[in-house]
Amino acid sequence: MSWQDWLIYTTIAAASLLALAYYKIKKMYRYFEDRNIPYVKPKFPLGSDPDGVLFKIHIGDSLDRIYKQLEGKPIGGYFQAVLPFLLIRDPEYVNQVLISSFDHFFDRNFIIDEETNPLDAHLFLLRGNRWRFLRNKLSPIFSSGKLRWMFDEMDKRGDIFVDCIDKLADGKDRDILDELARYATDVIESCVFGLESDSIQNPNSKMRQMGRELFDTSKFNLSQFSFILRFSVPRLLIWLKVPSIPSHAKNFFCSTMNNVLEHRRKTGFQRKDFVQLLLQLKDKEIVEINSNDVGNGKGNEEDNVTEKFEITDILLVAQTFVFFVAGFETTSRTLHFLIYQLAEHQEVQERARQEVLKVKAKHGRFSYDALKSMQFLDKCIAETLRMYPPVAMLNRECTKDFTFPDGTSIKKGEQIMIPIYSIHRDPKYFPDPLKYNPDRFEEDPQRGTYLPFGDGPRICIGKRFALVEIKIVMARLLERYRFELSSLNAEKVEIDPWSIIVSSKSGLWVKIHKLDDCK
């Protein structure tokens, strides 16, 4: 065959594939119209909001556009590139998905390839019985007793962190995000990995370097690419065998945790931390689980499935990995926004400070019980999480056919999105939503409208851990320093479109002043 013939055949084949792809996508774009479900029309081939798919705006802002276009509808459709999602707008429907009908929606729509990405086999991404089993077994690590023990570890890191901030409390313009990330890294490294940490004092520690690399938005990285594929064309991630993180990062976490596990096994050393709980799980190498033995108890005979799976060391390493990636960045960003808001609202900052000082005077120190009584600080944190939830949305996959109250039916395997960022900023539920007002949490919000940690059986397992971690450092900071807003800040906080976690595009600048009594 001549090269001219080869070129003709290749051109015909390529044109045929493109025509088939065009036909398939156009057919997919009739998905909601054929089912008589209101939806936001897509623009071929980038979906209902191309700006979000192209990362011109953050995915939270992108979903907010769609949320507003579906105003008045409890539920509606949209396309993330070519993938159809049902967007849940009504709090009652949110509760059904997350709580009352959880047995219909207990999986996320993520697909993982454990051969290519063994660290993806963790609590956030796992599905079905494996998720149910691990969730049930790992929850005890965040009991009150365990948190009291971990509190002492956080307390030590809090002291070191204050020493670090002391050097920056000179009234100059500062963005202390990196310092906050180093604090959060140290807490995770100690309480989860069971290691002595030094990121606060050593900005170039190996663990901190890994954190920077995984969440660096200054350049397009592998984590962001895999994130795009997971949400837009998840099966392509599997077919192309795209790694979730760089190989050297995977090797670092695997070797670090394998060394910790091996040391514990050889020496018999025990500690009330996450690693110890994982080692107890490993006592049984093969686990047989039944879908009616775990979860929320709503199983029935037709859903009753028994399966076996192996508890391997790499499975244990994956659980520590997710606590790192889900823990340090979300906590540091929340602290970042909280300090910014307190700097902007001096009267709120002073109220929080007076509460902190009063509580310390009563208890003598910032003990675990002392922190629990700081109710106004709780409200300040809650309001920060309302305005800037670290994760802008929740996704779920329908695991059993379901019909919503308005008659909208969803079939097994179809996808759902809950726009946390948009619901938190809806004036129907939070009047004057762009105003920072901790007093709005004098009463509990309407169920289904406040979801910074999710809700129901799949609520963030580390919620209590994160809140203690945030409070312990904020109490110390408020006791010693006054934060003032810097003129370097942009007029309006813009969310970084390249960041997976909700974060500021141009930084959050403050001036830190030592209080007179602490000089």
Short mmCIF file of N, CA, C and O in Angstrom, two decimals, residues 351-424:
data_model
loop_
_atom_site.label_atom_id
_atom_site.label_comp_id
_atom_site.label_asym_id
_atom_site.label_seq_id
_atom_site.Cartn_x
_atom_site.Cartn_y
_atom_site.Cartn_z
N ARG A 351 -14.03 40.32 70.44
CA ARG A 351 -14.96 39.45 71.18
C ARG A 351 -14.37 38.05 71.35
O ARG A 351 -14.45 37.46 72.44
N ALA A 352 -13.79 37.53 70.29
CA ALA A 352 -13.17 36.21 70.36
C ALA A 352 -11.99 36.22 71.34
O ALA A 352 -11.80 35.27 72.11
N ARG A 353 -11.21 37.28 71.30
CA ARG A 353 -10.05 37.38 72.20
C ARG A 353 -10.49 37.42 73.66
O ARG A 353 -9.89 36.73 74.50
N GLN A 354 -11.49 38.22 73.96
CA GLN A 354 -11.95 38.33 75.35
C GLN A 354 -12.48 36.99 75.86
O GLN A 354 -12.28 36.63 77.01
N GLU A 355 -13.14 36.22 74.99
CA GLU A 355 -13.60 34.90 75.39
C GLU A 355 -12.41 33.99 75.68
O GLU A 355 -12.40 33.27 76.68
N VAL A 356 -11.41 34.03 74.81
CA VAL A 356 -10.21 33.20 74.99
C VAL A 356 -9.52 33.53 76.31
O VAL A 356 -9.15 32.63 77.08
N LEU A 357 -9.36 34.81 76.60
CA LEU A 357 -8.69 35.23 77.84
C LEU A 357 -9.50 34.82 79.07
O LEU A 357 -8.94 34.38 80.08
N LYS A 358 -10.81 34.96 78.97
CA LYS A 358 -11.68 34.60 80.09
C LYS A 358 -11.61 33.10 80.37
O LYS A 358 -11.53 32.66 81.53
N VAL A 359 -11.64 32.31 79.31
CA VAL A 359 -11.59 30.85 79.47
C VAL A 359 -10.24 30.42 80.05
O VAL A 359 -10.17 29.56 80.93
N LYS A 360 -9.17 31.04 79.59
CA LYS A 360 -7.86 30.66 80.10
C LYS A 360 -7.73 31.03 81.59
O LYS A 360 -7.15 30.28 82.38
N ALA A 361 -8.28 32.19 81.95
CA ALA A 361 -8.23 32.61 83.35
C ALA A 361 -8.97 31.61 84.25
O ALA A 361 -8.56 31.33 85.37
N LYS A 362 -10.05 31.06 83.72
CA LYS A 362 -10.85 30.11 84.49
C LYS A 362 -10.15 28.75 84.59
O LYS A 362 -10.15 28.13 85.66
N HIS A 363 -9.57 28.27 83.49
CA HIS A 363 -9.01 26.91 83.45
C HIS A 363 -7.50 26.88 83.72
O HIS A 363 -6.95 25.81 83.98
N GLY A 364 -6.85 28.02 83.62
CA GLY A 364 -5.41 28.07 83.88
C GLY A 364 -4.57 27.79 82.65
O GLY A 364 -3.41 28.18 82.59
N ARG A 365 -5.13 27.11 81.66
CA ARG A 365 -4.42 26.83 80.41
C ARG A 365 -5.44 26.44 79.34
O ARG A 365 -6.63 26.27 79.64
N PHE A 366 -4.95 26.29 78.12
CA PHE A 366 -5.85 25.92 77.03
C PHE A 366 -5.95 24.39 76.96
O PHE A 366 -5.39 23.73 76.07
N SER A 367 -6.67 23.82 77.91
CA SER A 367 -6.87 22.39 77.95
C SER A 367 -7.94 21.97 76.94
O SER A 367 -8.63 22.81 76.36
N TYR A 368 -8.10 20.67 76.78
CA TYR A 368 -9.13 20.14 75.88
C TYR A 368 -10.51 20.63 76.32
O TYR A 368 -11.32 21.08 75.50
N ASP A 369 -10.78 20.57 77.62
CA ASP A 369 -12.09 21.01 78.14
C ASP A 369 -12.25 22.52 78.03
O ASP A 369 -13.35 23.02 77.79
N ALA A 370 -11.13 23.25 78.18
CA ALA A 370 -11.21 24.71 78.06
C ALA A 370 -11.62 25.10 76.64
O ALA A 370 -12.48 25.98 76.45
N LEU A 371 -11.04 24.46 75.65
CA LEU A 371 -11.38 24.79 74.26
C LEU A 371 -12.85 24.52 73.97
O LEU A 371 -13.49 25.25 73.21
N LYS A 372 -13.40 23.46 74.57
CA LYS A 372 -14.81 23.11 74.31
C LYS A 372 -15.76 24.22 74.77
O LYS A 372 -16.87 24.33 74.25
N SER A 373 -15.32 25.04 75.71
CA SER A 373 -16.21 26.09 76.22
C SER A 373 -16.10 27.41 75.45
O SER A 373 -16.78 28.37 75.77
N MET A 374 -15.25 27.47 74.43
CA MET A 374 -15.09 28.69 73.63
C MET A 374 -16.15 28.73 72.54
O MET A 374 -15.89 28.44 71.36
N GLN A 375 -17.35 29.10 72.91
CA GLN A 375 -18.49 29.01 72.01
C GLN A 375 -18.48 30.07 70.91
O GLN A 375 -18.89 29.82 69.78
N PHE A 376 -18.02 31.28 71.24
CA PHE A 376 -17.99 32.32 70.20
C PHE A 376 -16.92 32.01 69.17
O PHE A 376 -17.12 32.23 67.97
N LEU A 377 -15.78 31.47 69.61
CA LEU A 377 -14.75 31.07 68.66
C LEU A 377 -15.29 29.97 67.75
O LEU A 377 -14.99 29.95 66.55
N ASP A 378 -16.10 29.07 68.30
CA ASP A 378 -16.76 28.05 67.48
C ASP A 378 -17.57 28.70 66.36
O ASP A 378 -17.54 28.25 65.21
N LYS A 379 -18.30 29.76 66.71
CA LYS A 379 -19.14 30.44 65.72
C LYS A 379 -18.30 31.13 64.66
O LYS A 379 -18.68 31.17 63.48
N CYS A 380 -17.16 31.69 65.07
CA CYS A 380 -16.27 32.33 64.10
C CYS A 380 -15.73 31.31 63.10
O CYS A 380 -15.66 31.58 61.89
N ILE A 381 -15.38 30.15 63.60
CA ILE A 381 -14.90 29.08 62.71
C ILE A 381 -16.02 28.62 61.79
O ILE A 381 -15.83 28.43 60.59
N ALA A 382 -17.21 28.43 62.36
CA ALA A 382 -18.36 27.97 61.57
C ALA A 382 -18.69 28.96 60.46
O ALA A 382 -18.99 28.56 59.32
N GLU A 383 -18.64 30.26 60.76
CA GLU A 383 -18.95 31.26 59.75
C GLU A 383 -17.88 31.30 58.66
O GLU A 383 -18.18 31.51 57.48
N THR A 384 -16.65 31.10 59.04
CA THR A 384 -15.57 31.02 58.04
C THR A 384 -15.78 29.83 57.12
O THR A 384 -15.64 29.94 55.89
N LEU A 385 -16.15 28.69 57.69
CA LEU A 385 -16.40 27.49 56.89
C LEU A 385 -17.65 27.63 56.04
O LEU A 385 -17.77 26.99 54.99
N ARG A 386 -18.59 28.45 56.48
CA ARG A 386 -19.77 28.70 55.64
C ARG A 386 -19.36 29.49 54.39
O ARG A 386 -19.72 29.14 53.26
N MET A 387 -18.59 30.56 54.60
CA MET A 387 -18.21 31.41 53.47
C MET A 387 -17.18 30.75 52.56
O MET A 387 -17.20 30.92 51.35
N TYR A 388 -16.29 29.98 53.17
CA TYR A 388 -15.20 29.37 52.40
C TYR A 388 -15.06 27.89 52.77
O TYR A 388 -14.06 27.48 53.38
N PRO A 389 -16.04 27.07 52.42
CA PRO A 389 -15.90 25.63 52.69
C PRO A 389 -14.71 25.09 51.91
O PRO A 389 -14.59 25.36 50.71
N PRO A 390 -13.80 24.36 52.55
CA PRO A 390 -12.61 23.89 51.84
C PRO A 390 -12.92 23.10 50.57
O PRO A 390 -12.24 23.23 49.56
N VAL A 391 -13.97 22.27 50.63
CA VAL A 391 -14.41 21.51 49.46
C VAL A 391 -15.73 22.12 48.99
O VAL A 391 -16.69 22.22 49.76
N ALA A 392 -15.77 22.54 47.73
CA ALA A 392 -16.90 23.33 47.24
C ALA A 392 -18.14 22.51 46.92
O ALA A 392 -19.23 23.07 46.76
N MET A 393 -18.00 21.19 46.81
CA MET A 393 -19.14 20.37 46.41
C MET A 393 -18.98 18.96 46.93
O MET A 393 -17.88 18.53 47.29
N LEU A 394 -20.09 18.23 46.98
CA LEU A 394 -20.09 16.80 47.30
C LEU A 394 -20.65 16.05 46.11
O LEU A 394 -21.65 16.47 45.52
N ASN A 395 -20.02 14.95 45.75
CA ASN A 395 -20.57 14.14 44.66
C ASN A 395 -20.97 12.77 45.18
O ASN A 395 -20.37 12.23 46.11
N ARG A 396 -22.02 12.22 44.61
CA ARG A 396 -22.51 10.90 44.97
C ARG A 396 -22.95 10.16 43.70
O ARG A 396 -23.34 10.78 42.71
N GLU A 397 -22.90 8.84 43.79
CA GLU A 397 -23.42 8.00 42.72
C GLU A 397 -24.63 7.24 43.24
O GLU A 397 -24.61 6.73 44.36
N CYS A 398 -25.66 7.18 42.43
CA CYS A 398 -26.86 6.43 42.82
C CYS A 398 -26.53 4.94 42.80
O CYS A 398 -26.06 4.41 41.79
N THR A 399 -26.75 4.27 43.92
CA THR A 399 -26.44 2.83 44.01
C THR A 399 -27.69 1.96 43.89
O THR A 399 -27.58 0.74 43.74
N LYS A 400 -28.87 2.57 44.00
CA LYS A 400 -30.15 1.89 43.77
C LYS A 400 -31.12 2.91 43.20
O LYS A 400 -31.11 4.07 43.62
N ASP A 401 -31.96 2.51 42.28
CA ASP A 401 -32.93 3.42 41.68
C ASP A 401 -33.69 4.17 42.76
O ASP A 401 -34.04 3.60 43.81
N PHE A 402 -33.96 5.46 42.50
CA PHE A 402 -34.58 6.30 43.52
C PHE A 402 -35.45 7.36 42.83
O PHE A 402 -35.13 7.82 41.73
N THR A 403 -36.53 7.76 43.52
CA THR A 403 -37.40 8.83 43.01
C THR A 403 -37.51 9.93 44.07
O THR A 403 -37.86 9.65 45.22
N PHE A 404 -37.23 11.16 43.66
CA PHE A 404 -37.33 12.31 44.57
C PHE A 404 -38.79 12.75 44.70
O PHE A 404 -39.64 12.37 43.87
N PRO A 405 -39.10 13.57 45.71
CA PRO A 405 -40.50 13.98 45.94
C PRO A 405 -41.17 14.66 44.76
O PRO A 405 -42.39 14.58 44.61
N ASP A 406 -40.38 15.34 43.88
CA ASP A 406 -41.01 16.01 42.74
C ASP A 406 -41.24 15.06 41.56
O ASP A 406 -41.70 15.48 40.50
N GLY A 407 -40.92 13.78 41.76
CA GLY A 407 -41.13 12.79 40.70
C GLY A 407 -39.90 12.52 39.85
O GLY A 407 -39.93 11.62 38.99
N THR A 408 -38.82 13.27 40.06
CA THR A 408 -37.59 13.03 39.30
C THR A 408 -36.99 11.69 39.69
O THR A 408 -36.72 11.44 40.87
N SER A 409 -36.80 10.83 38.71
CA SER A 409 -36.25 9.50 38.98
C SER A 409 -34.77 9.47 38.60
O SER A 409 -34.35 10.09 37.61
N ILE A 410 -34.01 8.75 39.38
CA ILE A 410 -32.59 8.58 39.10
C ILE A 410 -32.28 7.10 39.16
O ILE A 410 -32.76 6.38 40.04
N LYS A 411 -31.51 6.65 38.19
CA LYS A 411 -31.22 5.22 38.08
C LYS A 411 -29.85 4.88 38.65
O LYS A 411 -28.97 5.74 38.77
N LYS A 412 -29.68 3.64 38.99
CA LYS A 412 -28.40 3.16 39.51
C LYS A 412 -27.27 3.52 38.54
O LYS A 412 -27.39 3.34 37.33
N GLY A 413 -26.19 4.08 39.09
CA GLY A 413 -25.04 4.45 38.29
C GLY A 413 -25.02 5.90 37.86
O GLY A 413 -23.99 6.40 37.38
N GLU A 414 -26.14 6.62 38.04
CA GLU A 414 -26.17 8.03 37.65
C GLU A 414 -25.57 8.92 38.75
O GLU A 414 -25.50 8.53 39.91
N GLN A 415 -25.16 10.12 38.33
CA GLN A 415 -24.33 10.97 39.19
C GLN A 415 -25.10 12.15 39.78
O GLN A 415 -25.96 12.75 39.12
N ILE A 416 -24.72 12.50 41.02
CA ILE A 416 -25.35 13.61 41.73
C ILE A 416 -24.26 14.55 42.23
O ILE A 416 -23.17 14.12 42.61
N MET A 417 -24.56 15.84 42.23
CA MET A 417 -23.66 16.84 42.79
C MET A 417 -24.43 17.74 43.75
O MET A 417 -25.54 18.19 43.45
N ILE A 418 -23.84 17.96 44.92
CA ILE A 418 -24.42 18.88 45.91
C ILE A 418 -23.49 20.09 46.00
O ILE A 418 -22.34 19.97 46.43
N PRO A 419 -23.96 21.28 45.58
CA PRO A 419 -23.10 22.47 45.52
C PRO A 419 -22.99 23.18 46.88
O PRO A 419 -23.70 24.16 47.14
N ILE A 420 -22.10 22.70 47.73
CA ILE A 420 -21.96 23.26 49.09
C ILE A 420 -21.74 24.77 49.05
O ILE A 420 -22.39 25.54 49.76
N TYR A 421 -20.79 25.18 48.22
CA TYR A 421 -20.43 26.61 48.14
C TYR A 421 -21.64 27.48 47.83
O TYR A 421 -21.84 28.54 48.43
N SER A 422 -22.47 27.02 46.91
CA SER A 422 -23.66 27.80 46.50
C SER A 422 -24.73 27.81 47.59
O SER A 422 -25.33 28.85 47.87
N ILE A 423 -24.99 26.65 48.20
CA ILE A 423 -26.01 26.58 49.26
C ILE A 423 -25.60 27.44 50.44
O ILE A 423 -26.42 28.15 51.04
N HIS A 424 -24.31 27.43 50.78
CA HIS A 424 -23.81 28.26 51.89
C HIS A 424 -23.99 29.75 51.63
O HIS A 424 -24.03 30.54 52.57
#
